[in-house]
Coordinates of C-alpha atoms (C1' of nucleotides) in Angstrom, one line a residue:
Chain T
X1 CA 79.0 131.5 111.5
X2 CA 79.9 128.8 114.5
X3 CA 81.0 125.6 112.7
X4 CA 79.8 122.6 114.4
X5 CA 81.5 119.3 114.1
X6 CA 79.4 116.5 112.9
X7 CA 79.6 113.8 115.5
X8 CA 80.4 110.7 114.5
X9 CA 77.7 108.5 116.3
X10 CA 79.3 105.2 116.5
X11 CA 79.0 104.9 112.9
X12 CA 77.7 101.4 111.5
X13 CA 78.4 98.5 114.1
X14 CA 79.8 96.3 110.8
X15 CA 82.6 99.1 109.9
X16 CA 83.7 98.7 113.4
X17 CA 83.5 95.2 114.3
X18 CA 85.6 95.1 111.2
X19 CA 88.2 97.2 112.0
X20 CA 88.6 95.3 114.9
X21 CA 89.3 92.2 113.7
X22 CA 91.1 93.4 110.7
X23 CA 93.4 95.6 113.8
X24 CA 94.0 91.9 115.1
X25 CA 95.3 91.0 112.3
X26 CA 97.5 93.5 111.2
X27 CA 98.4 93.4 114.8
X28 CA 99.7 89.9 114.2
X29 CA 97.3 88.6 116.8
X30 CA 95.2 86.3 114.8
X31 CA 98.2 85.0 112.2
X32 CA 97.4 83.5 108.5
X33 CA 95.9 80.0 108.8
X34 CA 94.1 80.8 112.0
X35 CA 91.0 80.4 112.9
X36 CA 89.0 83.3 113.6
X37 CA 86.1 82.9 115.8
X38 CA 82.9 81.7 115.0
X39 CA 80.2 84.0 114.1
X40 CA 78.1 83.8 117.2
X41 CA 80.9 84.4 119.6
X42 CA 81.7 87.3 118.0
X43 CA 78.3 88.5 118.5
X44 CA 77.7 87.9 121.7
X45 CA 82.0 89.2 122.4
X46 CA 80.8 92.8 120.7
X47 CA 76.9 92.1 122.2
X48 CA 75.4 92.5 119.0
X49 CA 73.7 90.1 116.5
X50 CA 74.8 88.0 114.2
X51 CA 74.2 89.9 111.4
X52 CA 76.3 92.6 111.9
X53 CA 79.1 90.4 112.8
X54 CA 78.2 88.7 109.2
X55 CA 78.9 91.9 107.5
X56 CA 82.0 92.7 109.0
X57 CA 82.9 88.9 108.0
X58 CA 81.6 89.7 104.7
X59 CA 83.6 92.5 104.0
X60 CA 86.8 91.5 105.3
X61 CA 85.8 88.3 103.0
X62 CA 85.0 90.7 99.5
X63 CA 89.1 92.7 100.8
X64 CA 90.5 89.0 100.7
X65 CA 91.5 88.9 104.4
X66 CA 90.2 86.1 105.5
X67 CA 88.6 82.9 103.5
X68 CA 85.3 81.7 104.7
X69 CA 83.8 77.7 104.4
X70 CA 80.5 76.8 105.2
X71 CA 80.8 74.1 108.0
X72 CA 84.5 75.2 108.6
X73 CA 84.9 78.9 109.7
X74 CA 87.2 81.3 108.5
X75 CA 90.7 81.3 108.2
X76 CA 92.8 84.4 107.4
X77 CA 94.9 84.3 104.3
X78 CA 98.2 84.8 103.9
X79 CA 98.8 88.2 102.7
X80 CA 99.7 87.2 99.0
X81 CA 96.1 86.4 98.8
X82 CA 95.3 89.8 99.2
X83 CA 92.7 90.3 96.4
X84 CA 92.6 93.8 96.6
X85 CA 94.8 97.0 96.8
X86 CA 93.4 99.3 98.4
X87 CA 94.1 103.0 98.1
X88 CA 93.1 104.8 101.7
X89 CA 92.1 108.6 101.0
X90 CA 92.0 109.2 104.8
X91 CA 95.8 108.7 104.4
X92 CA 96.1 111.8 102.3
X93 CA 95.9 114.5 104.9
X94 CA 99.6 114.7 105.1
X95 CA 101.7 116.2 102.2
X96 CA 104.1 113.1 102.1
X97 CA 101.4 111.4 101.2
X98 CA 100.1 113.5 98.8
X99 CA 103.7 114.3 97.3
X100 CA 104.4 110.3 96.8
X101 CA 101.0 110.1 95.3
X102 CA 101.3 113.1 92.8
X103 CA 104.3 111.3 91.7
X104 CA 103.0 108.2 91.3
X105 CA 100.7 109.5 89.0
X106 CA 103.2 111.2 86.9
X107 CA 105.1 108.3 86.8
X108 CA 102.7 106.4 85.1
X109 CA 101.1 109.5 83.0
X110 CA 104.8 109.4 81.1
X111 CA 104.9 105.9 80.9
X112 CA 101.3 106.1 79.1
X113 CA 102.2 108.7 77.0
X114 CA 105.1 106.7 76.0
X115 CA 102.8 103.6 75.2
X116 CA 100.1 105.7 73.4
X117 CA 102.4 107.6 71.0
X118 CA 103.2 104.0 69.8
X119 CA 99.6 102.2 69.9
X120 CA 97.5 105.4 69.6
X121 CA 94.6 104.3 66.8
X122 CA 93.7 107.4 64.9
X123 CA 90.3 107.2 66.8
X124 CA 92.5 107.7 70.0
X125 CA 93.9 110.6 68.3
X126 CA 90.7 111.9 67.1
X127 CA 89.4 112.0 70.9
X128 CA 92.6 113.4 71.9
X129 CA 92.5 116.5 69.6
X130 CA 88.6 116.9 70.3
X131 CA 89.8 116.9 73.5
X132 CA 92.4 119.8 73.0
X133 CA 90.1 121.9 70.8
X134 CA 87.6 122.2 74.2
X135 CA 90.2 123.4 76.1
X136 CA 91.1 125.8 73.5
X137 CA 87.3 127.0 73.2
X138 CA 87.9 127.8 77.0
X139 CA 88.5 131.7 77.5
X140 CA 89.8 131.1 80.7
X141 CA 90.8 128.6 83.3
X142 CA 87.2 127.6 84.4
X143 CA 85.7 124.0 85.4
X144 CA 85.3 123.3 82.3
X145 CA 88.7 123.5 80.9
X146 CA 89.4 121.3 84.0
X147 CA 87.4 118.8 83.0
X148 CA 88.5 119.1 79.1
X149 CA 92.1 118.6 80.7
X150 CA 91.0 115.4 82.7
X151 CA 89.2 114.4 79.4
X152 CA 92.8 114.6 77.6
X153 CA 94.6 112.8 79.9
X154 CA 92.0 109.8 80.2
X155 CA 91.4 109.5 76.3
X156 CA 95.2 109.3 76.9
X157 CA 95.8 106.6 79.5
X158 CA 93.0 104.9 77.3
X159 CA 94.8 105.0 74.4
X160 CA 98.0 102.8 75.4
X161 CA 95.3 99.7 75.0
X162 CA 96.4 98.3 78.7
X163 CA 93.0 98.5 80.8
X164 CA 94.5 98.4 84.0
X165 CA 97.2 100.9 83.3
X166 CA 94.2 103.3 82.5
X167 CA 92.5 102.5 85.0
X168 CA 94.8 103.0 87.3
X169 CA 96.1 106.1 86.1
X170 CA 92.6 107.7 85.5
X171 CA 91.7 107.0 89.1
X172 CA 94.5 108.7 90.2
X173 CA 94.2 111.6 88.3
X174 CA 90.2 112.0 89.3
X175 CA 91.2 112.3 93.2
X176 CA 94.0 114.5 92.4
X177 CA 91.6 116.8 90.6
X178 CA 91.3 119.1 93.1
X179 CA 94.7 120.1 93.2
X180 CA 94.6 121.3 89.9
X181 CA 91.7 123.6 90.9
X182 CA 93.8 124.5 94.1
X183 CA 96.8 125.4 91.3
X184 CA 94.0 128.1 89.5
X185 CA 92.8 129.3 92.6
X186 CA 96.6 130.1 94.0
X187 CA 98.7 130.9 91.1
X188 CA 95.6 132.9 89.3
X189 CA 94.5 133.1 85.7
X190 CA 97.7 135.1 84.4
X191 CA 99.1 132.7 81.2
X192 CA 98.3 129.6 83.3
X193 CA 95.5 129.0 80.3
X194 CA 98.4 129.1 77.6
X195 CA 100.9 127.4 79.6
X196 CA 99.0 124.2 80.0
X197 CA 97.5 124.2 76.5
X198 CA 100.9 124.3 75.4
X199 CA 102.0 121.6 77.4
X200 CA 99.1 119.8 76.1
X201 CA 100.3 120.3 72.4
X202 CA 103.3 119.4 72.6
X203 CA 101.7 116.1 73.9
X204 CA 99.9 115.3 71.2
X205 CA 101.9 116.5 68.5
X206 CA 104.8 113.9 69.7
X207 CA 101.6 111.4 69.8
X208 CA 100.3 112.0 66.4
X209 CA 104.1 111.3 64.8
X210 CA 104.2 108.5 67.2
X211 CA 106.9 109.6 68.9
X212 CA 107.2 107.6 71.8
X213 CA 110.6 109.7 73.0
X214 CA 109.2 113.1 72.6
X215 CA 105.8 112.1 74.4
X216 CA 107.5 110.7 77.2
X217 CA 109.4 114.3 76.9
X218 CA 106.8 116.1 76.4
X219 CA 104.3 114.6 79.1
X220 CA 107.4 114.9 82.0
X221 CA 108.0 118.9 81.4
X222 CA 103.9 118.9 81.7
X223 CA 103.5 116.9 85.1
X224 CA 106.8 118.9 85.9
X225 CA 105.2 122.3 85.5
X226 CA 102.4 120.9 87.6
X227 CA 103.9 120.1 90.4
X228 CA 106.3 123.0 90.2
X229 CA 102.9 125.3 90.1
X230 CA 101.6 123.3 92.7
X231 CA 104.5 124.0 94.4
X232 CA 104.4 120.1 95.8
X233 CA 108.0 119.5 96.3
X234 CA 108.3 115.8 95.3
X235 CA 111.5 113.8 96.2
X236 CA 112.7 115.2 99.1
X237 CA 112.1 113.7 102.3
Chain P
X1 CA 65.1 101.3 83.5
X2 CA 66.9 99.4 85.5
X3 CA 66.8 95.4 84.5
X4 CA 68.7 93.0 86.7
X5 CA 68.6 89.7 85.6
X6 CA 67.5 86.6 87.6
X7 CA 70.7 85.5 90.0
X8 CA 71.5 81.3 89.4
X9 CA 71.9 79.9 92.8
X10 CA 75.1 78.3 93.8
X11 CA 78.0 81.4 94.3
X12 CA 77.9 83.4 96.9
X13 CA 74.4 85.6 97.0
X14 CA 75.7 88.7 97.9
X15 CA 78.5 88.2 95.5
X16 CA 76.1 88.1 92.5
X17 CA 73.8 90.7 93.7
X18 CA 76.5 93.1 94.2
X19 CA 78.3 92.5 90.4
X20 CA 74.4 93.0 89.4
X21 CA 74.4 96.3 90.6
X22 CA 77.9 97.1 89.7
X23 CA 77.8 96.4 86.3
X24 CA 74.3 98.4 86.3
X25 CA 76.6 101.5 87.5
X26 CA 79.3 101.0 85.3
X27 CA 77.1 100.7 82.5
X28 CA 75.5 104.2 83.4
X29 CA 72.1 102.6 83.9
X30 CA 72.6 103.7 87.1
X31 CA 73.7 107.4 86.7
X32 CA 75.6 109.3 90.2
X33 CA 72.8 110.3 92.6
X34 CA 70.0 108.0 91.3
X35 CA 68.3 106.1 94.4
X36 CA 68.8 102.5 93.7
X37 CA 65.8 100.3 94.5
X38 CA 65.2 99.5 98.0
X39 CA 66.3 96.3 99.8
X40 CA 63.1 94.7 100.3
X41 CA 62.7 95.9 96.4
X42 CA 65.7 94.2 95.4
X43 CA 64.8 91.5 98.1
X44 CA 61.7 90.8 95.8
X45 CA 63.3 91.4 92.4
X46 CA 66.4 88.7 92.8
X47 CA 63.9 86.3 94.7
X48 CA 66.6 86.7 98.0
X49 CA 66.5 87.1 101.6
X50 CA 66.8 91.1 102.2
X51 CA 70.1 90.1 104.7
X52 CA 72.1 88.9 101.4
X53 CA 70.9 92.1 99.4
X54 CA 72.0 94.4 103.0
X55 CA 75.8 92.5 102.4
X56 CA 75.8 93.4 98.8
X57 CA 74.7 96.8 99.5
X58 CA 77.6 97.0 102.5
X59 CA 79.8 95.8 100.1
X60 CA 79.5 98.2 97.6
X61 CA 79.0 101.1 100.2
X62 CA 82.4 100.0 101.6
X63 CA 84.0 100.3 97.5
X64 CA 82.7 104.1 98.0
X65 CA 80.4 102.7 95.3
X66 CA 77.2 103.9 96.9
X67 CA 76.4 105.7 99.6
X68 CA 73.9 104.8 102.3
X69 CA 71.5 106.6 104.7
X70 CA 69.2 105.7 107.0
X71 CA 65.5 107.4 105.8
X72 CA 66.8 108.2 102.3
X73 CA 68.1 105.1 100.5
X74 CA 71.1 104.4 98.9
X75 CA 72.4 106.9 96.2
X76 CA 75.1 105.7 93.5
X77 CA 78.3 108.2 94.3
X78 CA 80.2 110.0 91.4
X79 CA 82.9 108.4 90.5
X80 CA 85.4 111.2 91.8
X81 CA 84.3 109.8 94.9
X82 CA 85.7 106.4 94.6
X83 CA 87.6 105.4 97.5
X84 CA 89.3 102.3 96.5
X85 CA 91.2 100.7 93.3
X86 CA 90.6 97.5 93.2
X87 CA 92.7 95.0 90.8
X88 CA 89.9 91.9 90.6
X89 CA 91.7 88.9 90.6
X90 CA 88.9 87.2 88.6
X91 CA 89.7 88.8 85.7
X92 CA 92.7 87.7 85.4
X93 CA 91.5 84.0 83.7
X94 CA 92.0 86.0 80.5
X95 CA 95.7 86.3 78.6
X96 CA 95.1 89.8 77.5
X97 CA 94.8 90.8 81.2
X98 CA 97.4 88.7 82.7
X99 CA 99.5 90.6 79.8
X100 CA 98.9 93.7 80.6
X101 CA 99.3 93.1 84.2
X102 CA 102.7 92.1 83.3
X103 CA 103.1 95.4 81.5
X104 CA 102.1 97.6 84.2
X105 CA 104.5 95.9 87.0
X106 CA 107.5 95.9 84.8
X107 CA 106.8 99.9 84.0
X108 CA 106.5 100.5 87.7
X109 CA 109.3 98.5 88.4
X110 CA 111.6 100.1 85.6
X111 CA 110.6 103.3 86.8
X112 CA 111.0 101.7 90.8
X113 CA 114.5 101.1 89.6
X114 CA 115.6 104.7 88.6
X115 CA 114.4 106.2 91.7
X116 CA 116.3 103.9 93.9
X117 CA 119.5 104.4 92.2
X118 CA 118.7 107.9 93.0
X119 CA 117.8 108.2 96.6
X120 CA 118.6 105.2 98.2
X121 CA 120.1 104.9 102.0
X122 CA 123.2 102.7 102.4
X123 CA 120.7 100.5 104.4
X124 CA 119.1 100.0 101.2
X125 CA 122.1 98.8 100.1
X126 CA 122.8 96.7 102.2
X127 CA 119.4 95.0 102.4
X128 CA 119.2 94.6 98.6
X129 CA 123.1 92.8 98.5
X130 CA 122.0 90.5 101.8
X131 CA 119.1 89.8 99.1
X132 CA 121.1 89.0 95.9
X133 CA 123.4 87.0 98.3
X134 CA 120.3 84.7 99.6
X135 CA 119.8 84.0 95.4
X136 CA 123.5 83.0 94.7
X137 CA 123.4 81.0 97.9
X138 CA 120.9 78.4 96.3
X139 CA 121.9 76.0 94.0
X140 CA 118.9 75.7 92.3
X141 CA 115.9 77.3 91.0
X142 CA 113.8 76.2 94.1
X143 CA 111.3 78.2 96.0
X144 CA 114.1 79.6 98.5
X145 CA 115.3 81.5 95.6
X146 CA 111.9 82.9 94.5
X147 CA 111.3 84.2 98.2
X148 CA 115.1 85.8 98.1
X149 CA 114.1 87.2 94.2
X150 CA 110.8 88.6 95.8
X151 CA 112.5 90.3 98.6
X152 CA 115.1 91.5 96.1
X153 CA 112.2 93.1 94.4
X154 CA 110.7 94.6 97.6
X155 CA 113.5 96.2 98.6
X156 CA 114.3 97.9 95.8
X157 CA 110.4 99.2 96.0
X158 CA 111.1 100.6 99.0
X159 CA 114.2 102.1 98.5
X160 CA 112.3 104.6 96.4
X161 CA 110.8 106.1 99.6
X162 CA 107.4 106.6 98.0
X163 CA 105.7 104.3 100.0
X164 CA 102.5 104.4 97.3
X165 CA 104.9 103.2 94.8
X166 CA 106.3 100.7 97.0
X167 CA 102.8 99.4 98.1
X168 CA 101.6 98.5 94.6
X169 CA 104.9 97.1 93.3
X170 CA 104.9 95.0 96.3
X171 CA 101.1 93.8 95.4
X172 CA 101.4 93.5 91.8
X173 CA 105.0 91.5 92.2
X174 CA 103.2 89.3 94.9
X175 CA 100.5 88.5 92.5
X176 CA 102.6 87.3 90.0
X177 CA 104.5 85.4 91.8
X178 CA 103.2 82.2 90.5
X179 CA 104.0 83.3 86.6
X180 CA 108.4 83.3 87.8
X181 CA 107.3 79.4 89.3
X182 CA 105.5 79.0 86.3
X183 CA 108.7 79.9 84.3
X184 CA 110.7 77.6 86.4
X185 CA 108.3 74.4 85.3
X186 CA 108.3 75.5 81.8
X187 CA 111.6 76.5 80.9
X188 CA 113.7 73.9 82.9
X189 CA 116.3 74.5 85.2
X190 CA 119.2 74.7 82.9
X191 CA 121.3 78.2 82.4
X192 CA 117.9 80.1 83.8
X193 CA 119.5 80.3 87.4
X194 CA 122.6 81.8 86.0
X195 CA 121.0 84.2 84.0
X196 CA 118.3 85.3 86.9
X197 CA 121.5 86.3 89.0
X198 CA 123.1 88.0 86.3
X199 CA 120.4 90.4 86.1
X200 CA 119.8 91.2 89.0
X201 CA 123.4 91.9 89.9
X202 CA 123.2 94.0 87.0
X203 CA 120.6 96.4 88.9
X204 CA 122.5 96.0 92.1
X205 CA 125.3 97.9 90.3
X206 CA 123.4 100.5 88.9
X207 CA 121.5 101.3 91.9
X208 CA 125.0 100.9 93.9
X209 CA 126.8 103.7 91.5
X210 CA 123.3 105.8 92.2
X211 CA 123.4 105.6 87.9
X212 CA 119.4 106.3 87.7
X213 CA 119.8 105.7 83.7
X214 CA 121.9 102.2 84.0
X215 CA 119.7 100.9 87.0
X216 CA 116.2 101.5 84.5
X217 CA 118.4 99.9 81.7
X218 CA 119.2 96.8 83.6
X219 CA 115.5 96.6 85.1
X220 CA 114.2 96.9 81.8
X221 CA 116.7 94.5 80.6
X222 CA 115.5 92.3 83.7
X223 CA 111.8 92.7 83.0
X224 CA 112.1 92.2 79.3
X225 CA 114.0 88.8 79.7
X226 CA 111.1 87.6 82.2
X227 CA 108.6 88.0 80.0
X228 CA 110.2 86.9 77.0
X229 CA 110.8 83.7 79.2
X230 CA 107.1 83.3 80.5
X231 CA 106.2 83.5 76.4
X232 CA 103.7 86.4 77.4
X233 CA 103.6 88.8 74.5
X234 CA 102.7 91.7 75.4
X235 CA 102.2 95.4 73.3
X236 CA 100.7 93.4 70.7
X237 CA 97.2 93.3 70.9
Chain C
dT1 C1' 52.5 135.3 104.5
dA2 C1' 56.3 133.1 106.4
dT3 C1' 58.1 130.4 109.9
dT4 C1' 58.0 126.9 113.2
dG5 C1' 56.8 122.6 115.2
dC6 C1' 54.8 118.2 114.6
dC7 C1' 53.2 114.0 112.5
dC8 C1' 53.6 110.1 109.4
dG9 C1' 55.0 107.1 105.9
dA10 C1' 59.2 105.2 103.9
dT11 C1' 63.7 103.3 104.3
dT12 C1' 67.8 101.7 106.4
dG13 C1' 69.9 99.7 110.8
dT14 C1' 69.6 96.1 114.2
dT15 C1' 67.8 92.2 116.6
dG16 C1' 66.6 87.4 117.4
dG17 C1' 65.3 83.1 116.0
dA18 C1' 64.9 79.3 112.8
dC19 C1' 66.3 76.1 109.2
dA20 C1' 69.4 74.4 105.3
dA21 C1' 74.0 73.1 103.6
dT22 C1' 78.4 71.8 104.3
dC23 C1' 82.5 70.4 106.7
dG24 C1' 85.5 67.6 109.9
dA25 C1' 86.2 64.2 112.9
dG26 C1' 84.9 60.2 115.2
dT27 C1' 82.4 55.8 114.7
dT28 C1' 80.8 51.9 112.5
dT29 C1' 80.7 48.6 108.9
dT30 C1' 82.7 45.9 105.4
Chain L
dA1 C1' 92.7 48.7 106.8
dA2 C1' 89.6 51.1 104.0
dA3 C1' 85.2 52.8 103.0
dA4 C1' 80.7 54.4 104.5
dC5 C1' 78.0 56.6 108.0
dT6 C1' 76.6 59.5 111.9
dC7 C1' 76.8 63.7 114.2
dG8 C1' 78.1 68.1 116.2
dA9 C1' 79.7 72.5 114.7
dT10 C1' 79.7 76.4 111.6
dT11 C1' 78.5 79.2 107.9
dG12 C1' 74.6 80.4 104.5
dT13 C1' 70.0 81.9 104.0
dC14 C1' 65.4 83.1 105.3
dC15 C1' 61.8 85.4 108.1
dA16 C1' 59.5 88.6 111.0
dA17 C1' 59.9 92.1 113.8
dC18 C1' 61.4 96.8 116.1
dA19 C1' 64.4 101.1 116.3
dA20 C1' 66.4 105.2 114.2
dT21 C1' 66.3 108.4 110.9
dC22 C1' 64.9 111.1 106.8
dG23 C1' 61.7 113.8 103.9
dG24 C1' 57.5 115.8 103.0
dG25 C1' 53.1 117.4 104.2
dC26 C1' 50.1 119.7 107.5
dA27 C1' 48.6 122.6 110.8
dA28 C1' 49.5 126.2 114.3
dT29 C1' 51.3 130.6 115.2
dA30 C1' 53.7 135.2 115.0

DNA sequence: TATTGCCCGATTGTTGGACAATCGAGTTTT
DNA sequence: AAAACTCGATTGTCCAACAATCGGGCAATA
């Protein structure tokens, strides 16, 4: 079956009117404290109407680029006013990329399990063996043991009582999902099931003695077997 | 249903609108590949113009929030589909957050720490003694020295080689600049120069010896001291 | 019957113009 | 000299259209 390429049509006239201004800044171009121009030169520089322009003003506004004042303009901010931090997914074709991210997130997944063998409320502990048990009911390594395993690890990161550190970390670990279904489909269903329950134990046995040692432990040899069956070699360049 | 309460006039429109319709999501009123209400719907509904509803819609759509099409509407995307993380400053008025903001930088940067005493270049080196020297240059606790304590930071991020890692180090670090000046004001400018230094060089000698366990002792060390400083408790919640 | 082509309403994308609110600087008044 | 005022410039909001596209229904046809 051909495979046609879907053609990018120009796209919407506010995504690229702001990827031009933002290019100017990045560029160095228009430097913090500047002045960019006003709305209706922009419109009629790009030939389009005001609105779009306002859009691409708006967003750039809502990522904390620039600063907008009624009667004033708008001013780019320095970059420590950067409101946002902004993970690009169109940066994750390459597998540097994709390396430094999978260990990002194991970075923080030990740290958590650190933090939640300390803090963990029996609550978090009753979600996190609730959590086990569906993995266990699995009879093999299907979609929904992968989403019992994501359901571990985020009644994890939500156990360690710091929003943003779960936040974080459970964002990270719902984009990687796919890679743990491109682990099942490459390194097949042999004792992968066992393997990664028993990981998972000894996670949250060292969490239910509140051990934050042997959870940090525990949680490294797990993300280690992960990216060894990934075969993602992290830290080397 | 869906109930959006009536907007107060005086923000920003399309900021209100758009934390309307994002707390509708997030409270799962607004379950993944529901149709939201049209614009001229929500036009009516907020008692706005349909331009300042089109900028919260294109700010949301630009979040990966939602996803627009001309024809259809504008369907609420699963959450796997997320493109950005997005740390909101505004949240930050709260102690709780502030804390475990706090928390998550100094685990990144313990963590930052070890991997540069592992893999850093002699360039690394260089750049982060060229740093330390900028600090003991100063005589005082003044702003040069926060700028040469920042860049100490930032090139220890980068030193790691993951340049995920470094990004968000670099941003979190940045946004809590103001808390070190804060310590300044608070604590005085008695032995706190002295001891600053003393910590740092500290890390410097771990990460020169590539001893991965010494350099996350002395940035724990470091980070500890900070916030014990600053008076921000954090872990207890 | 099943498929194809077409029409039509609905919805977003874009345009253009208009007015209100606010700011900054120059000007006037005290 | 300081305060108040005027005024042009700029963003914020509103309104009314038209264009582009989608989805479903309907009829024509093999």
């Amino acid at each position: 079956m051909a495979q046609f390429k879907e053609i990018r049509r120009g796209g919407y006239l506010p995504d690229l009117i702001a990827r031009q201004v933002m290019d100017q800044i990045s560029a160095g171009e228009l430097q913090p404290g500047d002045l960019l121009p006003t709305e209706t030169a922009l419109a009629d520089l790009f030939g389009v109407s005001r609105n779009v322009v306002r859009e691409a003003i708006a967003r750039l506004r809502s990522d904390g680029v620039i600063n907008t004042k009624q009667g004033r303009g708008a001013v780019v901010n320095p970059p420590s006013a950067r409101a946002t931090f902004r993970v690009d997914m169109a940066a994750l074709t390459s597998k540097d990329n994709l390396a430094d991210l999978f260990e990002l997130r194991g970075l923080l997944e030990i740290d958590a399990a650190g933090i939640a063998a300390q803090r963990r409320s029996p609550s978090d502990l009753e979600a996190l063996t609730t959590a086990l048990d569906h993995m266990r009911a699995r009879p093999s390594f299907d979609e929904q043991l992968i989403e019992a395993d994501a359901e571990f690890h985020r009644c994890l990161a939500t156990a360690t009582g710091n929003s943003y550190l779960a936040t974080i970390v459970d964002y990270l670990s719902s984009r990687l999902k796919e890679t743990t279904r491109a682990t099942r489909d490459v390194y097949g269903q042999g004792d992968l099931l066992d393997v990664t329950i028993t990981e998972h134990e000894r996670v949250l046995e060292a969490v239910a003695t509140q051990d934050q040692k042997a959870a940090r432990q525990a949680m490294a040899l797990h993300i280690d077997g992960a990216t060894r069956r990934l075969g993602v070699v992290t830290g080397e360049k």
